[in-house]
C-alpha positions as a Python dict, from the first residue, in 0.01 Angstrom:
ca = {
    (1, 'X'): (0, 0, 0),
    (2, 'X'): (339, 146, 61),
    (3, 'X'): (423, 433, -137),
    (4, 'X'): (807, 364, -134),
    (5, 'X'): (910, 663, -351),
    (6, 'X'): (745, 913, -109),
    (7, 'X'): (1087, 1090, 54),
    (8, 'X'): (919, 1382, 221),
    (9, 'X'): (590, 1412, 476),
    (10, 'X'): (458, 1758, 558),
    (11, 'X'): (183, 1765, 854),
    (12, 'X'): (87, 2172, 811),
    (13, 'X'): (-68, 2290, 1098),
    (14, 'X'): (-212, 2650, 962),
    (15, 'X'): (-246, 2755, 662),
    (16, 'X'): (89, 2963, 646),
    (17, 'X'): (264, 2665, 706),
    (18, 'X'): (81, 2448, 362),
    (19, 'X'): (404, 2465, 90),
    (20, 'X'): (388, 2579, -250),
    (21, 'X'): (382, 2349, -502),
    (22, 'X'): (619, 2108, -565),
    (23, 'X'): (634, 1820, -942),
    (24, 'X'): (598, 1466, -715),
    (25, 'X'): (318, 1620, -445),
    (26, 'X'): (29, 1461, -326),
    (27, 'X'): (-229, 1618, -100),
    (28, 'X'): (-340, 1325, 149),
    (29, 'X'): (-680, 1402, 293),
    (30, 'X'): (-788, 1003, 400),
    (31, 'X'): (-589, 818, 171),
    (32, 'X'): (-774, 590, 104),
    (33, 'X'): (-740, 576, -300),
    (34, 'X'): (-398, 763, -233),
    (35, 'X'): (-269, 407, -64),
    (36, 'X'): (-494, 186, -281),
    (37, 'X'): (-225, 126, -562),
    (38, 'X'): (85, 220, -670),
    (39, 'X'): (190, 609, -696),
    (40, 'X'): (575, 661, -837),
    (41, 'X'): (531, 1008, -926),
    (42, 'X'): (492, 1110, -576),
    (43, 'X'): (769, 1214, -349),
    (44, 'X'): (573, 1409, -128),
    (45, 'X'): (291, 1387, 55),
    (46, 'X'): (95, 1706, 237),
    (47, 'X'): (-97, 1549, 495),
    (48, 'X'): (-428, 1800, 610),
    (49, 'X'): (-506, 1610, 914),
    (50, 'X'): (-331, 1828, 1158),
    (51, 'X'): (-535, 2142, 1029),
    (52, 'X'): (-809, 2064, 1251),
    (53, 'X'): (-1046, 2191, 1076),
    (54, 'X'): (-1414, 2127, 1179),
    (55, 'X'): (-1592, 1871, 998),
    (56, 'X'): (-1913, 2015, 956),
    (57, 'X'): (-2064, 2373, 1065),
    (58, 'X'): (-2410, 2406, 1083),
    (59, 'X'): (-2542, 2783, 1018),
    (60, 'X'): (-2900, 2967, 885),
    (61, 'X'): (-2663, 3017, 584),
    (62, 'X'): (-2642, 2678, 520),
    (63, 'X'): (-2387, 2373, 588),
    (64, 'X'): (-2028, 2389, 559),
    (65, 'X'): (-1868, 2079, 497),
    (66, 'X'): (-1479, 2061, 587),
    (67, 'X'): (-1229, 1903, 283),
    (68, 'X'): (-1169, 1682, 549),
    (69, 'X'): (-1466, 1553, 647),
    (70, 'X'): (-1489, 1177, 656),
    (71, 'X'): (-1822, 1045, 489),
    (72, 'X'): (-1894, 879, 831),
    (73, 'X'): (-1904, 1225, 1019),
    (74, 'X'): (-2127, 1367, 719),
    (75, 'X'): (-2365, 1032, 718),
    (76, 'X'): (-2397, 1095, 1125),
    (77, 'X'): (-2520, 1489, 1066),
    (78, 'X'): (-2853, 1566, 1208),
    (79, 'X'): (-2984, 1805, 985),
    (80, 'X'): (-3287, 2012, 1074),
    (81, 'X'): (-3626, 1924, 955),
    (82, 'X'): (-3668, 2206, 731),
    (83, 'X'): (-3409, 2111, 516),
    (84, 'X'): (-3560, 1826, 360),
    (85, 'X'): (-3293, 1809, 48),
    (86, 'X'): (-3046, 1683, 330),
    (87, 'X'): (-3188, 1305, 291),
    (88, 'X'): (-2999, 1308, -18),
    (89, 'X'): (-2668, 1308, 229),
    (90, 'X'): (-2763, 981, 373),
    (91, 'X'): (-2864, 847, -13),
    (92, 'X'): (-2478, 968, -138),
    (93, 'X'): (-2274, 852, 163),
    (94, 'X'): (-2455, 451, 119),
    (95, 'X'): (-2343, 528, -266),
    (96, 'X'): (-1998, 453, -120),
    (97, 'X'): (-2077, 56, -87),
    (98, 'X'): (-1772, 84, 74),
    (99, 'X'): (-1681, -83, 450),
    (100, 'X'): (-1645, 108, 760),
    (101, 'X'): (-1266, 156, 733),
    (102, 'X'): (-1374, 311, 415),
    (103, 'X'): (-1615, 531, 613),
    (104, 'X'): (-1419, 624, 866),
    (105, 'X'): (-1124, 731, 651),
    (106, 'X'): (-1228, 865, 315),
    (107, 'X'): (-1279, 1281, 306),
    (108, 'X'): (-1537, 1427, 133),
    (109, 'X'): (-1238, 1660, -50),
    (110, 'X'): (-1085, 1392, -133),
    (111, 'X'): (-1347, 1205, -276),
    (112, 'X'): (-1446, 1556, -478),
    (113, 'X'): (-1044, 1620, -604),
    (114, 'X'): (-1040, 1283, -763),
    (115, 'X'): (-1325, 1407, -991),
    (116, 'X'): (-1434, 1008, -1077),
    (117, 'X'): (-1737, 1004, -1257),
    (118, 'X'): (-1912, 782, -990),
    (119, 'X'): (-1769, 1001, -665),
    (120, 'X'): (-2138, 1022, -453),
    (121, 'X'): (-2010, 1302, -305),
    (122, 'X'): (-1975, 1495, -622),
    (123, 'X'): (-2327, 1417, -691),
    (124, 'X'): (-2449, 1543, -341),
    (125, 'X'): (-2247, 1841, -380),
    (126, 'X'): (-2360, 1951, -740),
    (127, 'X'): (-2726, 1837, -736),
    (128, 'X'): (-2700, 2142, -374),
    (129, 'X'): (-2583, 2408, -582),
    (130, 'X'): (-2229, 2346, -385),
    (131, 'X'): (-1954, 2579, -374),
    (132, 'X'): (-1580, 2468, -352),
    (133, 'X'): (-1378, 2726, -171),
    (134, 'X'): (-1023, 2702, -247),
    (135, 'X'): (-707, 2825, -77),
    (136, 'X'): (-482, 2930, -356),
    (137, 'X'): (-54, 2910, -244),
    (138, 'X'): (-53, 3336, -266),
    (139, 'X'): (-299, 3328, 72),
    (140, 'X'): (-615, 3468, -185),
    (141, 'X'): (-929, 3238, -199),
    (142, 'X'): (-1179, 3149, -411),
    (143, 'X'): (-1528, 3012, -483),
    (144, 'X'): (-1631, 2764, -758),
    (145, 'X'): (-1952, 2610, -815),
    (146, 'X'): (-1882, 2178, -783),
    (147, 'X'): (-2008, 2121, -1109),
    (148, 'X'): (-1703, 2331, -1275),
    (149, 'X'): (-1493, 2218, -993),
    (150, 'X'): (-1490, 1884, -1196),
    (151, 'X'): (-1377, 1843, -1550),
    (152, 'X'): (-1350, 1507, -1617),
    (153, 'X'): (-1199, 1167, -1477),
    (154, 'X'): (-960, 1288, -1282),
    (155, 'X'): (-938, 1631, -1417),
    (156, 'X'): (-1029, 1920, -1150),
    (157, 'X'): (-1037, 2261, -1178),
    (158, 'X'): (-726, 2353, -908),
    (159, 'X'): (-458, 2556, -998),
    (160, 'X'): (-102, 2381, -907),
    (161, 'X'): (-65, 2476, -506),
    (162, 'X'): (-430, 2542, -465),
    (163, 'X'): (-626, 2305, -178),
    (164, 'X'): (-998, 2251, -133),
    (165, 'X'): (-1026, 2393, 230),
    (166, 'X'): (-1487, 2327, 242),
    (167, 'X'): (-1753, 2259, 32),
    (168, 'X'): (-2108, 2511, 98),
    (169, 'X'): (-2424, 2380, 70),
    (170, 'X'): (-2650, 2689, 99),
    (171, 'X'): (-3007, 2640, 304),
    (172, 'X'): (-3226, 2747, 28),
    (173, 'X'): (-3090, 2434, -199),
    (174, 'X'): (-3118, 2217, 130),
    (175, 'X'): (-3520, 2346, 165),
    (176, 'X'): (-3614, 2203, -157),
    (177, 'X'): (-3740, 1899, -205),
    (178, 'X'): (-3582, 1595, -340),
    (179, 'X'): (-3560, 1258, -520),
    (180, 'X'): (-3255, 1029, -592),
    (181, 'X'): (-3214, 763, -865),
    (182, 'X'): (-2911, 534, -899),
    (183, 'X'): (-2848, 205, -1103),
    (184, 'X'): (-2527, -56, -1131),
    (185, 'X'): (-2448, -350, -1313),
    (186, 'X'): (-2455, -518, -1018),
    (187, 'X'): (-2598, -494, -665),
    (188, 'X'): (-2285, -395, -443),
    (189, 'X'): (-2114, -226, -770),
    (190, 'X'): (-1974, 149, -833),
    (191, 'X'): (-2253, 365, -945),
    (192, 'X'): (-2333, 304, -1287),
    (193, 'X'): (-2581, 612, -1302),
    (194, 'X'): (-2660, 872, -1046),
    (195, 'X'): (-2905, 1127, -1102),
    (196, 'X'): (-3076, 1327, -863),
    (197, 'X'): (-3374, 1576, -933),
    (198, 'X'): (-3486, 1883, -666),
    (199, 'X'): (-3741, 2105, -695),
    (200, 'X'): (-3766, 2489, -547),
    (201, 'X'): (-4092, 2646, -386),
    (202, 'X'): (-4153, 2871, -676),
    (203, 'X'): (-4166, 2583, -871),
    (204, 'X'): (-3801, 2547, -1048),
    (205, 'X'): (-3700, 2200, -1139),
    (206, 'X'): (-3328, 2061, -1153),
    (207, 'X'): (-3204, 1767, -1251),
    (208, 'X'): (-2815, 1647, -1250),
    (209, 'X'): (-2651, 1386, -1379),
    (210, 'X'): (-2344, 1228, -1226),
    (211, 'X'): (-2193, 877, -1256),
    (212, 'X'): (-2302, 795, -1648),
    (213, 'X'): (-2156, 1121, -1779),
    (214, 'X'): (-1751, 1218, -1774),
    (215, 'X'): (-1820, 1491, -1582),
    (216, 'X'): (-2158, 1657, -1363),
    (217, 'X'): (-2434, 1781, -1612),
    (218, 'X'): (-2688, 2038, -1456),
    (219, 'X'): (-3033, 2089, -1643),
    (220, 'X'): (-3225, 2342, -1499),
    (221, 'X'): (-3652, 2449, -1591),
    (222, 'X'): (-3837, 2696, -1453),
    (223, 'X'): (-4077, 2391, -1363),
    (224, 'X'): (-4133, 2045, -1378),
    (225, 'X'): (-4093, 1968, -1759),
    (226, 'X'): (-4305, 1719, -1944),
    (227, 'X'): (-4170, 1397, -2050),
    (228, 'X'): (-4086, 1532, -2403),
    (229, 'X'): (-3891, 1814, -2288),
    (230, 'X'): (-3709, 1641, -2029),
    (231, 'X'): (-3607, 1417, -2251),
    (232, 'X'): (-3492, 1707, -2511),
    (233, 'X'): (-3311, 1877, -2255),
    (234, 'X'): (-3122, 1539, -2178),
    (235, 'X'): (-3033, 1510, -2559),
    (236, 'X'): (-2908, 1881, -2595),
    (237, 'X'): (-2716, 1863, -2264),
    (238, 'X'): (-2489, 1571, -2258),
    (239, 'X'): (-2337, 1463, -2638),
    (240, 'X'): (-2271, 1083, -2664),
    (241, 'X'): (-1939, 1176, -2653),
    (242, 'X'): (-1991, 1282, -2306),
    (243, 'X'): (-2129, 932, -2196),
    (244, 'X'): (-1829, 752, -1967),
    (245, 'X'): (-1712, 393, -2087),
    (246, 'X'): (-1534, 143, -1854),
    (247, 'X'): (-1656, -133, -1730),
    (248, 'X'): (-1901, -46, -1465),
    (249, 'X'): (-2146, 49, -1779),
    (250, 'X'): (-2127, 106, -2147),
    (251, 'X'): (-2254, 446, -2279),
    (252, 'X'): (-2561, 303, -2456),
    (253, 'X'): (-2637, 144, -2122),
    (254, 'X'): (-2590, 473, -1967),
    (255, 'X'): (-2765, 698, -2159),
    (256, 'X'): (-3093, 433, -2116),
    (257, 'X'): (-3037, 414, -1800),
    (258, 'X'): (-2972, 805, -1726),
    (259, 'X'): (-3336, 898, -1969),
    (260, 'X'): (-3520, 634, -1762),
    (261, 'X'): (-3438, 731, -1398),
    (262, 'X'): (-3491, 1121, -1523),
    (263, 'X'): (-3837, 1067, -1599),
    (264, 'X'): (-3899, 872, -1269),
    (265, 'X'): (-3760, 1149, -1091),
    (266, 'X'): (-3957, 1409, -1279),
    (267, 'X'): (-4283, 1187, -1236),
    (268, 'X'): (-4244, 1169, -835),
    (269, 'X'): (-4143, 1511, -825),
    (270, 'X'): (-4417, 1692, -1047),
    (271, 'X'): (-4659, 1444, -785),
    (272, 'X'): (-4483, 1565, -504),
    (273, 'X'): (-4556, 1937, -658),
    (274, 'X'): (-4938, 1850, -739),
}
């Protein structure tokens, strides 16, 4: 879609060259929601193409992932064997059910600084303890977990000038194992619930919950919980309130939905443990 108020295009190409912030600016990673329907409060757009940064870097550390990363250069990583958390990757990126223009376009900052309840890669990025570093306008930088990153439906934690230069997944997360749940009304629909459980050598369990709630929820046990306490831990953590309505799921539906898949995750992964 033409954005037809847009008067302005910046293409920075270093970081001294991104603008300070500005009422009507967009930050175009892919675009691809960006051009999807009609903006008229932007007059500006700050395109991050032509920063060049690299998609993905692969260290013992763990894996960076650029803000401009399109899902279809993160679905094509090879990761190594050890990091067996890393299936989730594939899991999120098919959580797109989107076309390969889709692919081939969307950014995995983008996708993350749109904060929608059912954005997969919000889900990969929480459930592997990932950190958001952000470039703030004054040249300092900063690190925030993903799951404070996002607030709510379209409500993220950057200051006004502030850009989401990589997202760290650190290799200890990536070592654990995993198991993904996910449920829609229908079968090519927008995630409905998303929940995805991992579990640490010393025995930690985690579970988070993306998709059903308005924001990511993060339960953490110092093992695999039993049914009851899961379950407990569910009802403490996320309010009704909490519980997003529209029409890709009611919150009723949700919260069913969100118990049911928790306890399938915490049955294959206490097996998995056994």
């Amino acid at each position: 879609m033409d954005l037809n108020a847009v008067t302005d295009v910046l293409r920075p190409r270093g970081r001294a060259e991104l603008p300070p912030a500005c009422a009507g600016d967009a930050v175009l990673g892919g675009g691809t929601w960006l051009f999807s329907e009609p903006q008229p409060h932007v007059r500006r757009l700050i395109d991050l193409a032509d920063l060049g940064w690299p998609a993905l870097r692969h260290e013992a550390e763990g894996l960076s992932i650029a803000a401009t990363c399109t899902i279809a250069e993160l679905n094509g990583f090879e990761a190594p064997v050890e990091w067996r958390s890393a299936s989730l990757i594939h899991e999120c990126c098919h959580a797109f059910l989107a076309s390969f223009k889709i692919w081939n376009m969307a950014t995995v900052g983008g996708n993350i600084c749109l904060g929608l309840p059912a954005g997969p890669m919000i889900s990969l990025c929480a459930a592997l303890d990932g950190e958001g570093v952000l470039w703030g306008p004054d040249g300092g930088e900063r690190r925030v977990s993903i799951v404070d990153v996002v607030r709510g439906p379209r409500e993220v934690a950057l200051a006004p000038g502030e850009v989401l230069r990589a997202v760290h997944l650190p290799a200890q997360a990536l070592r654990r194992r995993a198991a993904f749940r996910r449920a829609s009304l229908t079968p090519l629909g927008r995630s409905g619930v998303l929940v995805i459980g991992t579990g640490d050598a010393d025995g930690t369990f985690a579970l988070t919950v993306t998709a059903s709630t308005r924001r990511p929820v993060r339960l953490a046990f110092p093992a695999v919980p039993e049914a009851a306490a899961l379950a407990a831990g569910l009802a403490a953590a996320i309010p009704d309130e909490l519980y997003y309505d529209d029409m890709h799921g009611r919150p009723e539906w949700r919260r069913h939905m969100t118990a049911l898949l928790a306890q399938e995750i915490r049955d294959e992964l206490a097996e998995a443990r056994a």
